[in-house]
Structures are given as C-alpha cells and as structure tokens.
Amino acid sequence: MHGRETSNIVILTGAGISQESGLHTFRTMANGSMGWDTGLTVHPIEDVATPEAFRRDPALVQAFYDARRARLKEVEPNAAHRALASLDAAWPGELLIVTQNVDDLHERAGARRVLHMHGELKSAWCLACDTRMTWSDDLGDHPPCPACGVAGRLRPDIVWFGEMPYEMERIDRAIMAADLFVSIGTSGAVYPAAGFVQSAHHFGARTLEMNLEPSLGSVWFDETRTGPAGKLVPEWVEQVMATA
Ligand code: BV8
C-alpha cells in the first residue's frame, strides 16, 4: 500500500509552526478546557472563540482578535514557513497546505497553495451584507462596512468553536487523493482537523508528523519526528525534494 510514488501531498499545520515566530499556542487549562495563552493571561475559548461569546460580550471578543491581528505586524515567518513556501514553489505534483492557523505567516513566507480552514485574522465578515474582505485594522471601534456602509456589523472572519470549518469538501478531496499526509505543530485536540490523519491513512497515504512532542493522534502516524518545526521542516523538505 505504501509503495506509491509521492506526487500528491497534503500538509496540515497548527499553532506549533508559528511558535518560533513568537505567536502563542493554545493551552489545556486547569479545568481541562482549551484556552488561548496571550502570555499575560489565558482566555478560555468559551469566552473569546464561540458565537455565544460574541453575542454575550462582543467588545471582549473584538479586543481579543484586534490584539492578535495587531501582533502580526510584530512577527515574521520562520524557517519552517519558508521551507514549506520553497516546497510549494518547486513541487511538481499536487500540494495543499491546510492550516488551522489564522495568522498570515505561510503567505508572507511566499506559500501560495494555502487553505485557512479556521479563517484568517486579516479578513473581516459583514453580518449585514455577508461580504468578506481583507482587513488589517481593529474591528472593536465599529467601523462601517466598505461594501454596504453599515457600521458595527463586522466580525472577525474566523471559524469559532461550534461553527463549520471552511472548504471541508476541498480538504476531503485533497486527502482522498494524497500519497503523503504530513502534520506539523498541532496537538490533535481539535476536530475535524484532528481526524484528517485517520482518513488519510484509510485512503492509503503515508502519514508523518513533526511536533515538539507526539500529538494526541500520534498512533495514526507511520512516522513521528519530535523537535522544533524550525529544524525538522527544512530537513524534511530537503528529503522530499530529493524524490521530486
Ligand atoms: C465543528 C480559530 C460542527 C479561532 C479554531 C469530536 C470530538 C470532540 C469534540 C468535537 C468533535 N467534533 C467537534 C467538536 C467540537 C470542537 C472541538 O474539536 N473541540 C475540542 C476543544 C475538543 N470542534 C469544533 O467546534 C469545530 N466545529 O465541529 O462544527 C459543525 C458541523 C456541521 C455544521 C456546523 C458545525 C470548529 C473548530 C475550529 C475552532 N477554531 N481556531 C482562533 O484561532 O482563535 S481551533 C484552534 O484551536 C486552532 O485553529 C487549532 O485548530 C486549535 C489549536 O490546536 P493547535 O493548532 O494544534 O495548537 P495547540 O496549541 O493545541 O498545539 C500546538 C502543538 O504544537 C503542540 O502539540 C506542541 O507540542 C507543538 N509545538 C509547540 N511549539 C512547537 C511545536 N511543534 C513544533 N515546533 C515548535 N516550535
């Protein structure tokens, strides 16, 4: 089953690939639920990353994402992002980087075949006219929508917990056609992303994870390499390019 040539590659990335750029990862909190560690405090996802939280306290949610959007201006892509961008530019076969990250570091490193399944900080969504648009400033000060002019109806174009991730059909098709499924810097705690390795395995792909520590889904991977993405990913890209 695994003797297949490597031509179609799907790469899943998580918060761990941006950690060496200075962006925080999530954290399992004392009460077992997930939280977003801003370095100063840990926001339970229930307070900042659900539609209910946005209805309950829109100012807190907007401030949370305004701070993360502003932080993007202070960080740069790292060696792992750059290595994937060079692979994307040179790989002759199918390749898709499916990221759970809402930061723009894959694109700023030069990657093009990128799909943000959980949305992007640099995009806003108008709930009055349903337009989605590139956005780099705050949303907390209720700016008018550039498309319909209505003020205060713009929300972060982010997939919150309980909401359907973006482009699931395109992701499923890519996984079904993949010869190689690679997972980088993700804990495997959040679904449906955490289930991709099982379907990739089911459709006969070879599976490899690169992570600081084995993820929750580690048993599903044919190979696990542990260490920082900034070191492991450039090494792996060199190896896989040698097979191109
Ligand atoms: C949905 C945007 C239904 C927001 C995010 C099945 C079982 C159990 C629960 C569920 C289930 N199915 C659905 C659920 C519920 C839920 C879920 O999974 N809950 C969890 C908490 C149990 N899933 C959902 O709600 C999903 N939606 O199911 O909708 C539906 C179906 C039909 C129709 C309508 C609705 C939506 C989930 C998406 C939520 N939004 N992000 C934001 O970012 O603010 S998820 C968010 O959390 C991230 O995008 C990412 O997905 C996740 C965090 O995980 P990681 O990225 O892996 O980061 P983490 O910090 O956990 O781990 C980092 C790893 O890197 C670690 O292992 C670490 O060791 C490693 N690392 C650190 N540094 C480095 C490193 N590795 C290498 N180098 C380093 N330097």
PDB file of N, CA, C and O in Angstrom, residues 174-223:
ATOM      1  N   ALA A 174      -8.699  16.526  -1.350  1.00  0.00           N
ATOM      2  CA  ALA A 174      -7.222  16.509  -1.369  1.00  0.00           C
ATOM      3  C   ALA A 174      -6.680  15.342  -0.545  1.00  0.00           C
ATOM      4  O   ALA A 174      -5.731  14.666  -0.956  1.00  0.00           O
ATOM      5  N   ILE A 175      -7.329  15.059   0.606  1.00  0.00           N
ATOM      6  CA  ILE A 175      -6.860  13.952   1.469  1.00  0.00           C
ATOM      7  C   ILE A 175      -7.092  12.606   0.774  1.00  0.00           C
ATOM      8  O   ILE A 175      -6.223  11.728   0.792  1.00  0.00           O
ATOM      9  N   MET A 176      -8.229  12.478   0.094  1.00  0.00           N
ATOM     10  CA  MET A 176      -8.516  11.208  -0.612  1.00  0.00           C
ATOM     11  C   MET A 176      -7.490  10.942  -1.711  1.00  0.00           C
ATOM     12  O   MET A 176      -7.146   9.799  -1.983  1.00  0.00           O
ATOM     13  N   ALA A 177      -6.952  12.022  -2.324  1.00  0.00           N
ATOM     14  CA  ALA A 177      -6.005  11.853  -3.447  1.00  0.00           C
ATOM     15  C   ALA A 177      -4.546  11.877  -2.985  1.00  0.00           C
ATOM     16  O   ALA A 177      -3.628  11.704  -3.783  1.00  0.00           O
ATOM     17  N   ALA A 178      -4.332  12.057  -1.673  1.00  0.00           N
ATOM     18  CA  ALA A 178      -2.956  12.236  -1.179  1.00  0.00           C
ATOM     19  C   ALA A 178      -2.167  10.927  -1.145  1.00  0.00           C
ATOM     20  O   ALA A 178      -2.706   9.878  -0.803  1.00  0.00           O
ATOM     21  N   ASP A 179      -0.885  11.014  -1.512  1.00  0.00           N
ATOM     22  CA  ASP A 179       0.053   9.895  -1.333  1.00  0.00           C
ATOM     23  C   ASP A 179       0.772  10.066  -0.010  1.00  0.00           C
ATOM     24  O   ASP A 179       1.236   9.110   0.583  1.00  0.00           O
ATOM     25  N   LEU A 180       0.858  11.336   0.437  1.00  0.00           N
ATOM     26  CA  LEU A 180       1.577  11.641   1.671  1.00  0.00           C
ATOM     27  C   LEU A 180       0.813  12.699   2.452  1.00  0.00           C
ATOM     28  O   LEU A 180       0.435  13.727   1.879  1.00  0.00           O
ATOM     29  N   PHE A 181       0.533  12.415   3.731  1.00  0.00           N
ATOM     30  CA  PHE A 181      -0.137  13.375   4.629  1.00  0.00           C
ATOM     31  C   PHE A 181       0.842  13.721   5.727  1.00  0.00           C
ATOM     32  O   PHE A 181       1.358  12.837   6.422  1.00  0.00           O
ATOM     33  N   VAL A 182       1.128  15.024   5.861  1.00  0.00           N
ATOM     34  CA  VAL A 182       2.116  15.477   6.837  1.00  0.00           C
ATOM     35  C   VAL A 182       1.450  16.438   7.806  1.00  0.00           C
ATOM     36  O   VAL A 182       0.689  17.311   7.388  1.00  0.00           O
ATOM     37  N   SER A 183       1.694  16.274   9.114  1.00  0.00           N
ATOM     38  CA  SER A 183       1.117  17.139  10.142  1.00  0.00           C
ATOM     39  C   SER A 183       2.244  17.821  10.904  1.00  0.00           C
ATOM     40  O   SER A 183       3.199  17.161  11.315  1.00  0.00           O
ATOM     41  N   ILE A 184       2.176  19.156  11.048  1.00  0.00           N
ATOM     42  CA  ILE A 184       3.257  19.927  11.655  1.00  0.00           C
ATOM     43  C   ILE A 184       2.711  20.847  12.749  1.00  0.00           C
ATOM     44  O   ILE A 184       1.787  21.632  12.504  1.00  0.00           O
ATOM     45  N   GLY A 185       3.233  20.701  13.996  1.00  0.00           N
ATOM     46  CA  GLY A 185       2.927  21.649  15.061  1.00  0.00           C
ATOM     47  C   GLY A 185       1.469  21.708  15.472  1.00  0.00           C
ATOM     48  O   GLY A 185       0.917  22.773  15.692  1.00  0.00           O
ATOM     49  N   THR A 186       0.853  20.524  15.571  1.00  0.00           N
ATOM     50  CA  THR A 186      -0.529  20.509  16.045  1.00  0.00           C
ATOM     51  C   THR A 186      -0.721  19.405  17.084  1.00  0.00           C
ATOM     52  O   THR A 186      -0.164  18.315  16.954  1.00  0.00           O
ATOM     53  N   SER A 187      -1.516  19.696  18.100  1.00  0.00           N
ATOM     54  CA  SER A 187      -1.697  18.773  19.236  1.00  0.00           C
ATOM     55  C   SER A 187      -2.724  17.695  18.943  1.00  0.00           C
ATOM     56  O   SER A 187      -2.851  16.731  19.688  1.00  0.00           O
ATOM     57  N   GLY A 188      -3.512  17.922  17.837  1.00  0.00           N
ATOM     58  CA  GLY A 188      -4.531  16.899  17.540  1.00  0.00           C
ATOM     59  C   GLY A 188      -5.683  16.936  18.522  1.00  0.00           C
ATOM     60  O   GLY A 188      -6.360  15.941  18.764  1.00  0.00           O
ATOM     61  N   ALA A 189      -5.952  18.120  19.076  1.00  0.00           N
ATOM     62  CA  ALA A 189      -7.011  18.239  20.101  1.00  0.00           C
ATOM     63  C   ALA A 189      -8.322  18.737  19.527  1.00  0.00           C
ATOM     64  O   ALA A 189      -9.375  18.586  20.153  1.00  0.00           O
ATOM     65  N   VAL A 190      -8.269  19.334  18.327  1.00  0.00           N
ATOM     66  CA  VAL A 190      -9.482  19.965  17.793  1.00  0.00           C
ATOM     67  C   VAL A 190      -9.938  19.297  16.505  1.00  0.00           C
ATOM     68  O   VAL A 190      -9.139  19.088  15.585  1.00  0.00           O
ATOM     69  N   TYR A 191     -11.240  18.966  16.460  1.00  0.00           N
ATOM     70  CA  TYR A 191     -11.841  18.300  15.295  1.00  0.00           C
ATOM     71  C   TYR A 191     -12.575  19.310  14.431  1.00  0.00           C
ATOM     72  O   TYR A 191     -12.930  20.377  14.972  1.00  0.00           O
ATOM     73  N   PRO A 192     -12.760  19.053  13.133  1.00  0.00           N
ATOM     74  CA  PRO A 192     -12.418  17.851  12.405  1.00  0.00           C
ATOM     75  C   PRO A 192     -10.948  17.695  12.003  1.00  0.00           C
ATOM     76  O   PRO A 192     -10.551  16.606  11.580  1.00  0.00           O
ATOM     77  N   ALA A 193     -10.085  18.739  12.207  1.00  0.00           N
ATOM     78  CA  ALA A 193      -8.685  18.648  11.771  1.00  0.00           C
ATOM     79  C   ALA A 193      -7.982  17.432  12.376  1.00  0.00           C
ATOM     80  O   ALA A 193      -7.225  16.732  11.697  1.00  0.00           O
ATOM     81  N   ALA A 194      -8.279  17.137  13.654  1.00  0.00           N
ATOM     82  CA  ALA A 194      -7.589  16.048  14.347  1.00  0.00           C
ATOM     83  C   ALA A 194      -7.915  14.682  13.741  1.00  0.00           C
ATOM     84  O   ALA A 194      -7.216  13.703  13.993  1.00  0.00           O
ATOM     85  N   GLY A 195      -8.980  14.632  12.930  1.00  0.00           N
ATOM     86  CA  GLY A 195      -9.377  13.352  12.322  1.00  0.00           C
ATOM     87  C   GLY A 195      -8.813  13.147  10.925  1.00  0.00           C
ATOM     88  O   GLY A 195      -8.939  12.056  10.351  1.00  0.00           O
ATOM     89  N   PHE A 196      -8.144  14.151  10.357  1.00  0.00           N
ATOM     90  CA  PHE A 196      -7.656  14.047   8.980  1.00  0.00           C
ATOM     91  C   PHE A 196      -6.673  12.884   8.812  1.00  0.00           C
ATOM     92  O   PHE A 196      -6.690  12.178   7.801  1.00  0.00           O
ATOM     93  N   VAL A 197      -5.787  12.663   9.808  1.00  0.00           N
ATOM     94  CA  VAL A 197      -4.790  11.599   9.651  1.00  0.00           C
ATOM     95  C   VAL A 197      -5.455  10.228   9.491  1.00  0.00           C
ATOM     96  O   VAL A 197      -5.009   9.398   8.702  1.00  0.00           O
ATOM     97  N   GLN A 198      -6.572  10.032  10.189  1.00  0.00           N
ATOM     98  CA  GLN A 198      -7.249   8.733  10.076  1.00  0.00           C
ATOM     99  C   GLN A 198      -7.799   8.550   8.672  1.00  0.00           C
ATOM    100  O   GLN A 198      -7.653   7.483   8.071  1.00  0.00           O
ATOM    101  N   SER A 199      -8.389   9.597   8.091  1.00  0.00           N
ATOM    102  CA  SER A 199      -8.932   9.422   6.734  1.00  0.00           C
ATOM    103  C   SER A 199      -7.782   9.308   5.729  1.00  0.00           C
ATOM    104  O   SER A 199      -7.846   8.486   4.813  1.00  0.00           O
ATOM    105  N   ALA A 200      -6.706  10.040   5.939  1.00  0.00           N
ATOM    106  CA  ALA A 200      -5.557   9.907   5.034  1.00  0.00           C
ATOM    107  C   ALA A 200      -5.030   8.469   5.077  1.00  0.00           C
ATOM    108  O   ALA A 200      -4.781   7.854   4.030  1.00  0.00           O
ATOM    109  N   HIS A 201      -4.930   7.930   6.284  1.00  0.00           N
ATOM    110  CA  HIS A 201      -4.465   6.544   6.456  1.00  0.00           C
ATOM    111  C   HIS A 201      -5.426   5.598   5.744  1.00  0.00           C
ATOM    112  O   HIS A 201      -5.016   4.696   5.009  1.00  0.00           O
ATOM    113  N   HIS A 202      -6.707   5.855   5.927  1.00  0.00           N
ATOM    114  CA  HIS A 202      -7.746   5.000   5.315  1.00  0.00           C
ATOM    115  C   HIS A 202      -7.626   4.972   3.798  1.00  0.00           C
ATOM    116  O   HIS A 202      -7.809   3.934   3.166  1.00  0.00           O
ATOM    117  N   PHE A 203      -7.253   6.116   3.190  1.00  0.00           N
ATOM    118  CA  PHE A 203      -7.166   6.178   1.725  1.00  0.00           C
ATOM    119  C   PHE A 203      -5.779   5.810   1.216  1.00  0.00           C
ATOM    120  O   PHE A 203      -5.434   6.066   0.056  1.00  0.00           O
ATOM    121  N   GLY A 204      -4.921   5.255   2.137  1.00  0.00           N
ATOM    122  CA  GLY A 204      -3.667   4.661   1.671  1.00  0.00           C
ATOM    123  C   GLY A 204      -2.475   5.597   1.634  1.00  0.00           C
ATOM    124  O   GLY A 204      -1.420   5.246   1.112  1.00  0.00           O
ATOM    125  N   ALA A 205      -2.622   6.792   2.182  1.00  0.00           N
ATOM    126  CA  ALA A 205      -1.478   7.711   2.179  1.00  0.00           C
ATOM    127  C   ALA A 205      -0.474   7.312   3.259  1.00  0.00           C
ATOM    128  O   ALA A 205      -0.850   6.733   4.284  1.00  0.00           O
ATOM    129  N   ARG A 206       0.817   7.623   3.026  1.00  0.00           N
ATOM    130  CA  ARG A 206       1.805   7.534   4.106  1.00  0.00           C
ATOM    131  C   ARG A 206       1.586   8.750   4.999  1.00  0.00           C
ATOM    132  O   ARG A 206       1.179   9.813   4.518  1.00  0.00           O
ATOM    133  N   THR A 207       1.800   8.584   6.309  1.00  0.00           N
ATOM    134  CA  THR A 207       1.494   9.678   7.247  1.00  0.00           C
ATOM    135  C   THR A 207       2.705   9.971   8.131  1.00  0.00           C
ATOM    136  O   THR A 207       3.321   9.057   8.684  1.00  0.00           O
ATOM    137  N   LEU A 208       3.051  11.259   8.241  1.00  0.00           N
ATOM    138  CA  LEU A 208       4.225  11.704   9.003  1.00  0.00           C
ATOM    139  C   LEU A 208       3.833  12.899   9.857  1.00  0.00           C
ATOM    140  O   LEU A 208       3.129  13.806   9.371  1.00  0.00           O
ATOM    141  N   GLU A 209       4.215  12.900  11.135  1.00  0.00           N
ATOM    142  CA  GLU A 209       4.001  14.109  11.945  1.00  0.00           C
ATOM    143  C   GLU A 209       5.336  14.639  12.441  1.00  0.00           C
ATOM    144  O   GLU A 209       6.250  13.856  12.727  1.00  0.00           O
ATOM    145  N   MET A 210       5.441  15.977  12.516  1.00  0.00           N
ATOM    146  CA  MET A 210       6.610  16.668  13.061  1.00  0.00           C
ATOM    147  C   MET A 210       6.088  17.609  14.133  1.00  0.00           C
ATOM    148  O   MET A 210       5.264  18.495  13.839  1.00  0.00           O
ATOM    149  N   ASN A 211       6.521  17.378  15.375  1.00  0.00           N
ATOM    150  CA  ASN A 211       5.940  18.113  16.501  1.00  0.00           C
ATOM    151  C   ASN A 211       6.932  18.095  17.653  1.00  0.00           C
ATOM    152  O   ASN A 211       7.779  17.204  17.722  1.00  0.00           O
ATOM    153  N   LEU A 212       6.798  19.063  18.541  1.00  0.00           N
ATOM    154  CA  LEU A 212       7.715  19.072  19.699  1.00  0.00           C
ATOM    155  C   LEU A 212       7.561  17.780  20.496  1.00  0.00           C
ATOM    156  O   LEU A 212       8.528  17.230  21.016  1.00  0.00           O
ATOM    157  N   GLU A 213       6.329  17.275  20.577  1.00  0.00           N
ATOM    158  CA  GLU A 213       6.029  16.021  21.310  1.00  0.00           C
ATOM    159  C   GLU A 213       4.987  15.266  20.505  1.00  0.00           C
ATOM    160  O   GLU A 213       4.256  15.866  19.716  1.00  0.00           O
ATOM    161  N   PRO A 214       4.904  13.940  20.688  1.00  0.00           N
ATOM    162  CA  PRO A 214       3.871  13.183  19.962  1.00  0.00           C
ATOM    163  C   PRO A 214       2.490  13.782  20.232  1.00  0.00           C
ATOM    164  O   PRO A 214       2.176  14.148  21.359  1.00  0.00           O
ATOM    165  N   SER A 215       1.671  13.938  19.202  1.00  0.00           N
ATOM    166  CA  SER A 215       0.331  14.544  19.361  1.00  0.00           C
ATOM    167  C   SER A 215      -0.659  13.504  19.867  1.00  0.00           C
ATOM    168  O   SER A 215      -0.342  12.319  19.956  1.00  0.00           O
ATOM    169  N   LEU A 216      -1.886  13.935  20.142  1.00  0.00           N
ATOM    170  CA  LEU A 216      -2.923  13.009  20.641  1.00  0.00           C
ATOM    171  C   LEU A 216      -3.241  11.941  19.597  1.00  0.00           C
ATOM    172  O   LEU A 216      -3.653  10.842  19.940  1.00  0.00           O
ATOM    173  N   GLY A 217      -2.999  12.264  18.308  1.00  0.00           N
ATOM    174  CA  GLY A 217      -3.323  11.301  17.240  1.00  0.00           C
ATOM    175  C   GLY A 217      -2.102  10.544  16.765  1.00  0.00           C
ATOM    176  O   GLY A 217      -2.115   9.920  15.700  1.00  0.00           O
ATOM    177  N   SER A 218      -1.036  10.567  17.573  1.00  0.00           N
ATOM    178  CA  SER A 218       0.253  10.012  17.147  1.00  0.00           C
ATOM    179  C   SER A 218       0.175   8.562  16.673  1.00  0.00           C
ATOM    180  O   SER A 218       0.862   8.172  15.728  1.00  0.00           O
ATOM    181  N   VAL A 219      -0.726   7.787  17.262  1.00  0.00           N
ATOM    182  CA  VAL A 219      -0.803   6.352  16.901  1.00  0.00           C
ATOM    183  C   VAL A 219      -1.158   6.164  15.422  1.00  0.00           C
ATOM    184  O   VAL A 219      -0.840   5.137  14.828  1.00  0.00           O
ATOM    185  N   TRP A 220      -1.748   7.181  14.804  1.00  0.00           N
ATOM    186  CA  TRP A 220      -2.200   7.044  13.416  1.00  0.00           C
ATOM    187  C   TRP A 220      -1.098   7.363  12.414  1.00  0.00           C
ATOM    188  O   TRP A 220      -1.268   7.211  11.213  1.00  0.00           O
ATOM    189  N   PHE A 221       0.031   7.868  12.925  1.00  0.00           N
ATOM    190  CA  PHE A 221       1.102   8.254  12.005  1.00  0.00           C
ATOM    191  C   PHE A 221       2.105   7.113  11.807  1.00  0.00           C
ATOM    192  O   PHE A 221       2.509   6.473  12.775  1.00  0.00           O
ATOM    193  N   ASP A 222       2.491   6.889  10.539  1.00  0.00           N
ATOM    194  CA  ASP A 222       3.517   5.875  10.254  1.00  0.00           C
ATOM    195  C   ASP A 222       4.840   6.299  10.883  1.00  0.00           C
ATOM    196  O   ASP A 222       5.625   5.471  11.314  1.00  0.00           O
ATOM    197  N   GLU A 223       5.077   7.640  10.926  1.00  0.00           N
ATOM    198  CA  GLU A 223       6.339   8.143  11.467  1.00  0.00           C
ATOM    199  C   GLU A 223       6.100   9.421  12.256  1.00  0.00           C
ATOM    200  O   GLU A 223       5.287  10.259  11.843  1.00  0.00           O
TER     201      GLU A 223
END
